[in-house]
Amino acid sequence: MSETSPAGSPDPASADFDAMTRDIAEVPAVEVIVTVAVNLMSAAAVKLGLTEEGDTYKDLDEARKLVTALAGLLDASATEISSFHAAPLRDGLKSLQLAFREASLVPDEPGQGPGEKYTGPVYG
């Protein structure tokens, strides 16, 4: 049932939501998972200061959260996505974990870094 505005015409916001729902329904789950993972990786890279802007947006607390979320997503979806998709995501995750260790003034003990409860200890 679509909503209407006070003038009796269809509500544009409702129409947009219906279109978005139809669009997302056509996207395979693997594609959604990979897209979310790539977005988490990109955000983590920014928070680690690994982009062209350098340290402008660097925030290791935020980076830790993003890397941990990425590790959890990859761990939970490991059996759902093929190794074709999973392997480069795992490589990217490891690179972010190592970058976090290098950026930290006091590095975490092996196994205590962001996401390492899902991946195990990460060494260089």
mmCIF file with all atom_site columns, C-alpha atoms in Angstrom:
data_model
loop_
_atom_site.group_PDB
_atom_site.id
_atom_site.type_symbol
_atom_site.label_atom_id
_atom_site.label_alt_id
_atom_site.label_comp_id
_atom_site.label_asym_id
_atom_site.label_entity_id
_atom_site.label_seq_id
_atom_site.pdbx_PDB_ins_code
_atom_site.Cartn_x
_atom_site.Cartn_y
_atom_site.Cartn_z
_atom_site.occupancy
_atom_site.B_iso_or_equiv
_atom_site.pdbx_formal_charge
_atom_site.auth_seq_id
_atom_site.auth_comp_id
_atom_site.auth_asym_id
_atom_site.auth_atom_id
_atom_site.pdbx_PDB_model_num
ATOM 1   C CA . MET A 1 1   ? 0.000  0.000   0.000  1.00 0.00 ? 1   MET A CA 1
ATOM 2   C CA . SER A 1 2   ? 1.574  3.243   -1.043 1.00 0.00 ? 2   SER A CA 1
ATOM 3   C CA . GLU A 1 3   ? 1.164  6.336   1.048  1.00 0.00 ? 3   GLU A CA 1
ATOM 4   C CA . THR A 1 4   ? -0.260 9.553   -0.290 1.00 0.00 ? 4   THR A CA 1
ATOM 5   C CA . SER A 1 5   ? 0.472  13.146  0.478  1.00 0.00 ? 5   SER A CA 1
ATOM 6   C CA . PRO A 1 6   ? -2.253 15.428  1.898  1.00 0.00 ? 6   PRO A CA 1
ATOM 7   C CA . ALA A 1 7   ? -3.041 16.502  -1.692 1.00 0.00 ? 7   ALA A CA 1
ATOM 8   C CA . GLY A 1 8   ? -3.792 12.871  -2.576 1.00 0.00 ? 8   GLY A CA 1
ATOM 9   C CA . SER A 1 9   ? -0.727 12.288  -4.789 1.00 0.00 ? 9   SER A CA 1
ATOM 10  C CA . PRO A 1 10  ? 1.715  9.422   -4.115 1.00 0.00 ? 10  PRO A CA 1
ATOM 11  C CA . ASP A 1 11  ? 4.373  10.213  -1.503 1.00 0.00 ? 11  ASP A CA 1
ATOM 12  C CA . PRO A 1 12  ? 7.723  10.554  -3.360 1.00 0.00 ? 12  PRO A CA 1
ATOM 13  C CA . ALA A 1 13  ? 9.673  9.165   -0.373 1.00 0.00 ? 13  ALA A CA 1
ATOM 14  C CA . SER A 1 14  ? 7.534  6.029   -0.369 1.00 0.00 ? 14  SER A CA 1
ATOM 15  C CA . ALA A 1 15  ? 8.031  5.589   -4.122 1.00 0.00 ? 15  ALA A CA 1
ATOM 16  C CA . ASP A 1 16  ? 11.805 5.933   -3.699 1.00 0.00 ? 16  ASP A CA 1
ATOM 17  C CA . PHE A 1 17  ? 11.806 3.298   -0.947 1.00 0.00 ? 17  PHE A CA 1
ATOM 18  C CA . ASP A 1 18  ? 9.794  0.905   -3.128 1.00 0.00 ? 18  ASP A CA 1
ATOM 19  C CA . ALA A 1 19  ? 12.277 1.379   -5.978 1.00 0.00 ? 19  ALA A CA 1
ATOM 20  C CA . MET A 1 20  ? 15.236 0.804   -3.634 1.00 0.00 ? 20  MET A CA 1
ATOM 21  C CA . THR A 1 21  ? 13.601 -2.365  -2.307 1.00 0.00 ? 21  THR A CA 1
ATOM 22  C CA . ARG A 1 22  ? 13.134 -3.703  -5.843 1.00 0.00 ? 22  ARG A CA 1
ATOM 23  C CA . ASP A 1 23  ? 16.734 -2.807  -6.719 1.00 0.00 ? 23  ASP A CA 1
ATOM 24  C CA . ILE A 1 24  ? 18.254 -4.494  -3.665 1.00 0.00 ? 24  ILE A CA 1
ATOM 25  C CA . ALA A 1 25  ? 16.091 -7.579  -4.205 1.00 0.00 ? 25  ALA A CA 1
ATOM 26  C CA . GLU A 1 26  ? 17.917 -8.151  -7.489 1.00 0.00 ? 26  GLU A CA 1
ATOM 27  C CA . VAL A 1 27  ? 21.414 -8.067  -5.950 1.00 0.00 ? 27  VAL A CA 1
ATOM 28  C CA . PRO A 1 28  ? 22.940 -11.434 -4.967 1.00 0.00 ? 28  PRO A CA 1
ATOM 29  C CA . ALA A 1 29  ? 23.889 -11.781 -1.292 1.00 0.00 ? 29  ALA A CA 1
ATOM 30  C CA . VAL A 1 30  ? 27.561 -12.320 -2.165 1.00 0.00 ? 30  VAL A CA 1
ATOM 31  C CA . GLU A 1 31  ? 27.616 -8.962  -3.914 1.00 0.00 ? 31  GLU A CA 1
ATOM 32  C CA . VAL A 1 32  ? 26.076 -7.229  -0.887 1.00 0.00 ? 32  VAL A CA 1
ATOM 33  C CA . ILE A 1 33  ? 28.625 -8.861  1.460  1.00 0.00 ? 33  ILE A CA 1
ATOM 34  C CA . VAL A 1 34  ? 31.572 -7.926  -0.766 1.00 0.00 ? 34  VAL A CA 1
ATOM 35  C CA . THR A 1 35  ? 30.311 -4.355  -1.149 1.00 0.00 ? 35  THR A CA 1
ATOM 36  C CA . VAL A 1 36  ? 29.974 -3.935  2.610  1.00 0.00 ? 36  VAL A CA 1
ATOM 37  C CA . ALA A 1 37  ? 33.451 -5.415  3.104  1.00 0.00 ? 37  ALA A CA 1
ATOM 38  C CA . VAL A 1 38  ? 34.982 -3.038  0.562  1.00 0.00 ? 38  VAL A CA 1
ATOM 39  C CA . ASN A 1 39  ? 33.254 -0.076  2.225  1.00 0.00 ? 39  ASN A CA 1
ATOM 40  C CA . LEU A 1 40  ? 34.620 -1.146  5.624  1.00 0.00 ? 40  LEU A CA 1
ATOM 41  C CA . MET A 1 41  ? 38.102 -1.519  4.115  1.00 0.00 ? 41  MET A CA 1
ATOM 42  C CA . SER A 1 42  ? 37.937 1.922   2.529  1.00 0.00 ? 42  SER A CA 1
ATOM 43  C CA . ALA A 1 43  ? 36.732 3.571   5.720  1.00 0.00 ? 43  ALA A CA 1
ATOM 44  C CA . ALA A 1 44  ? 39.436 1.802   7.749  1.00 0.00 ? 44  ALA A CA 1
ATOM 45  C CA . ALA A 1 45  ? 42.134 2.931   5.296  1.00 0.00 ? 45  ALA A CA 1
ATOM 46  C CA . VAL A 1 46  ? 40.991 6.545   5.701  1.00 0.00 ? 46  VAL A CA 1
ATOM 47  C CA . LYS A 1 47  ? 40.986 6.248   9.509  1.00 0.00 ? 47  LYS A CA 1
ATOM 48  C CA . LEU A 1 48  ? 44.477 4.704   9.379  1.00 0.00 ? 48  LEU A CA 1
ATOM 49  C CA . GLY A 1 49  ? 45.775 7.650   7.350  1.00 0.00 ? 49  GLY A CA 1
ATOM 50  C CA . LEU A 1 50  ? 46.528 5.488   4.297  1.00 0.00 ? 50  LEU A CA 1
ATOM 51  C CA . THR A 1 51  ? 44.858 7.752   1.735  1.00 0.00 ? 51  THR A CA 1
ATOM 52  C CA . GLU A 1 52  ? 46.139 10.760  -0.180 1.00 0.00 ? 52  GLU A CA 1
ATOM 53  C CA . GLU A 1 53  ? 44.891 12.989  2.647  1.00 0.00 ? 53  GLU A CA 1
ATOM 54  C CA . GLY A 1 54  ? 47.351 11.259  4.974  1.00 0.00 ? 54  GLY A CA 1
ATOM 55  C CA . ASP A 1 55  ? 46.788 11.934  8.659  1.00 0.00 ? 55  ASP A CA 1
ATOM 56  C CA . THR A 1 56  ? 43.984 14.464  8.085  1.00 0.00 ? 56  THR A CA 1
ATOM 57  C CA . TYR A 1 57  ? 41.297 11.935  9.050  1.00 0.00 ? 57  TYR A CA 1
ATOM 58  C CA . LYS A 1 58  ? 43.471 9.540   11.049 1.00 0.00 ? 58  LYS A CA 1
ATOM 59  C CA . ASP A 1 59  ? 41.677 8.110   14.075 1.00 0.00 ? 59  ASP A CA 1
ATOM 60  C CA . LEU A 1 60  ? 43.000 4.811   15.380 1.00 0.00 ? 60  LEU A CA 1
ATOM 61  C CA . ASP A 1 61  ? 40.048 4.245   17.714 1.00 0.00 ? 61  ASP A CA 1
ATOM 62  C CA . GLU A 1 62  ? 37.669 4.446   14.756 1.00 0.00 ? 62  GLU A CA 1
ATOM 63  C CA . ALA A 1 63  ? 40.031 2.345   12.617 1.00 0.00 ? 63  ALA A CA 1
ATOM 64  C CA . ARG A 1 64  ? 40.074 -0.395  15.272 1.00 0.00 ? 64  ARG A CA 1
ATOM 65  C CA . LYS A 1 65  ? 36.268 -0.600  15.181 1.00 0.00 ? 65  LYS A CA 1
ATOM 66  C CA . LEU A 1 66  ? 36.152 -0.765  11.393 1.00 0.00 ? 66  LEU A CA 1
ATOM 67  C CA . VAL A 1 67  ? 38.884 -3.408  11.112 1.00 0.00 ? 67  VAL A CA 1
ATOM 68  C CA . THR A 1 68  ? 37.214 -5.520  13.801 1.00 0.00 ? 68  THR A CA 1
ATOM 69  C CA . ALA A 1 69  ? 33.848 -5.240  12.015 1.00 0.00 ? 69  ALA A CA 1
ATOM 70  C CA . LEU A 1 70  ? 35.494 -6.253  8.736  1.00 0.00 ? 70  LEU A CA 1
ATOM 71  C CA . ALA A 1 71  ? 37.154 -9.259  10.367 1.00 0.00 ? 71  ALA A CA 1
ATOM 72  C CA . GLY A 1 72  ? 33.858 -10.316 11.928 1.00 0.00 ? 72  GLY A CA 1
ATOM 73  C CA . LEU A 1 73  ? 32.023 -9.989  8.616  1.00 0.00 ? 73  LEU A CA 1
ATOM 74  C CA . LEU A 1 74  ? 34.643 -12.027 6.771  1.00 0.00 ? 74  LEU A CA 1
ATOM 75  C CA . ASP A 1 75  ? 34.703 -14.673 9.493  1.00 0.00 ? 75  ASP A CA 1
ATOM 76  C CA . ALA A 1 76  ? 30.915 -14.973 9.535  1.00 0.00 ? 76  ALA A CA 1
ATOM 77  C CA . SER A 1 77  ? 30.596 -15.065 5.749  1.00 0.00 ? 77  SER A CA 1
ATOM 78  C CA . ALA A 1 78  ? 33.564 -17.342 5.009  1.00 0.00 ? 78  ALA A CA 1
ATOM 79  C CA . THR A 1 79  ? 31.355 -20.275 4.043  1.00 0.00 ? 79  THR A CA 1
ATOM 80  C CA . GLU A 1 80  ? 28.918 -18.064 2.144  1.00 0.00 ? 80  GLU A CA 1
ATOM 81  C CA . ILE A 1 81  ? 31.298 -16.407 -0.310 1.00 0.00 ? 81  ILE A CA 1
ATOM 82  C CA . SER A 1 82  ? 33.684 -18.214 -2.621 1.00 0.00 ? 82  SER A CA 1
ATOM 83  C CA . SER A 1 83  ? 37.432 -18.156 -2.147 1.00 0.00 ? 83  SER A CA 1
ATOM 84  C CA . PHE A 1 84  ? 37.485 -16.061 -5.351 1.00 0.00 ? 84  PHE A CA 1
ATOM 85  C CA . HIS A 1 85  ? 35.863 -13.264 -3.345 1.00 0.00 ? 85  HIS A CA 1
ATOM 86  C CA . ALA A 1 86  ? 37.216 -14.118 0.103  1.00 0.00 ? 86  ALA A CA 1
ATOM 87  C CA . ALA A 1 87  ? 40.950 -14.331 -0.673 1.00 0.00 ? 87  ALA A CA 1
ATOM 88  C CA . PRO A 1 88  ? 41.483 -10.690 -1.731 1.00 0.00 ? 88  PRO A CA 1
ATOM 89  C CA . LEU A 1 89  ? 39.293 -9.487  1.140  1.00 0.00 ? 89  LEU A CA 1
ATOM 90  C CA . ARG A 1 90  ? 41.362 -11.494 3.643  1.00 0.00 ? 90  ARG A CA 1
ATOM 91  C CA . ASP A 1 91  ? 44.558 -10.068 2.107  1.00 0.00 ? 91  ASP A CA 1
ATOM 92  C CA . GLY A 1 92  ? 43.165 -6.552  2.449  1.00 0.00 ? 92  GLY A CA 1
ATOM 93  C CA . LEU A 1 93  ? 42.164 -7.225  6.039  1.00 0.00 ? 93  LEU A CA 1
ATOM 94  C CA . LYS A 1 94  ? 45.657 -8.454  6.898  1.00 0.00 ? 94  LYS A CA 1
ATOM 95  C CA . SER A 1 95  ? 47.168 -5.352  5.303  1.00 0.00 ? 95  SER A CA 1
ATOM 96  C CA . LEU A 1 96  ? 44.910 -3.127  7.398  1.00 0.00 ? 96  LEU A CA 1
ATOM 97  C CA . GLN A 1 97  ? 45.765 -5.062  10.556 1.00 0.00 ? 97  GLN A CA 1
ATOM 98  C CA . LEU A 1 98  ? 49.483 -4.651  9.865  1.00 0.00 ? 98  LEU A CA 1
ATOM 99  C CA . ALA A 1 99  ? 49.015 -0.956  9.074  1.00 0.00 ? 99  ALA A CA 1
ATOM 100 C CA . PHE A 1 100 ? 47.186 -0.539  12.373 1.00 0.00 ? 100 PHE A CA 1
ATOM 101 C CA . ARG A 1 101 ? 50.052 -2.212  14.241 1.00 0.00 ? 101 ARG A CA 1
ATOM 102 C CA . GLU A 1 102 ? 52.580 0.081   12.530 1.00 0.00 ? 102 GLU A CA 1
ATOM 103 C CA . ALA A 1 103 ? 50.498 3.210   13.210 1.00 0.00 ? 103 ALA A CA 1
ATOM 104 C CA . SER A 1 104 ? 50.066 2.441   16.916 1.00 0.00 ? 104 SER A CA 1
ATOM 105 C CA . LEU A 1 105 ? 52.427 4.146   19.338 1.00 0.00 ? 105 LEU A CA 1
ATOM 106 C CA . VAL A 1 106 ? 52.094 1.135   21.625 1.00 0.00 ? 106 VAL A CA 1
ATOM 107 C CA . PRO A 1 107 ? 51.313 -1.873  19.413 1.00 0.00 ? 107 PRO A CA 1
ATOM 108 C CA . ASP A 1 108 ? 48.889 -4.504  20.694 1.00 0.00 ? 108 ASP A CA 1
ATOM 109 C CA . GLU A 1 109 ? 50.239 -7.882  21.713 1.00 0.00 ? 109 GLU A CA 1
ATOM 110 C CA . PRO A 1 110 ? 49.928 -10.489 18.932 1.00 0.00 ? 110 PRO A CA 1
ATOM 111 C CA . GLY A 1 111 ? 46.362 -11.760 18.953 1.00 0.00 ? 111 GLY A CA 1
ATOM 112 C CA . GLN A 1 112 ? 45.033 -8.594  20.638 1.00 0.00 ? 112 GLN A CA 1
ATOM 113 C CA . GLY A 1 113 ? 44.950 -6.281  17.612 1.00 0.00 ? 113 GLY A CA 1
ATOM 114 C CA . PRO A 1 114 ? 41.778 -5.278  15.795 1.00 0.00 ? 114 PRO A CA 1
ATOM 115 C CA . GLY A 1 115 ? 39.952 -8.285  14.410 1.00 0.00 ? 115 GLY A CA 1
ATOM 116 C CA . GLU A 1 116 ? 42.558 -10.757 15.606 1.00 0.00 ? 116 GLU A CA 1
ATOM 117 C CA . LYS A 1 117 ? 39.997 -12.570 17.743 1.00 0.00 ? 117 LYS A CA 1
ATOM 118 C CA . TYR A 1 118 ? 38.521 -13.632 14.381 1.00 0.00 ? 118 TYR A CA 1
ATOM 119 C CA . THR A 1 119 ? 41.712 -14.056 12.334 1.00 0.00 ? 119 THR A CA 1
ATOM 120 C CA . GLY A 1 120 ? 44.251 -15.125 14.915 1.00 0.00 ? 120 GLY A CA 1
ATOM 121 C CA . PRO A 1 121 ? 47.503 -13.246 15.466 1.00 0.00 ? 121 PRO A CA 1
ATOM 122 C CA . VAL A 1 122 ? 48.782 -11.247 12.510 1.00 0.00 ? 122 VAL A CA 1
ATOM 123 C CA . TYR A 1 123 ? 52.521 -10.977 11.945 1.00 0.00 ? 123 TYR A CA 1
ATOM 124 C CA . GLY A 1 124 ? 54.412 -8.939  9.334  1.00 0.00 ? 124 GLY A CA 1
#
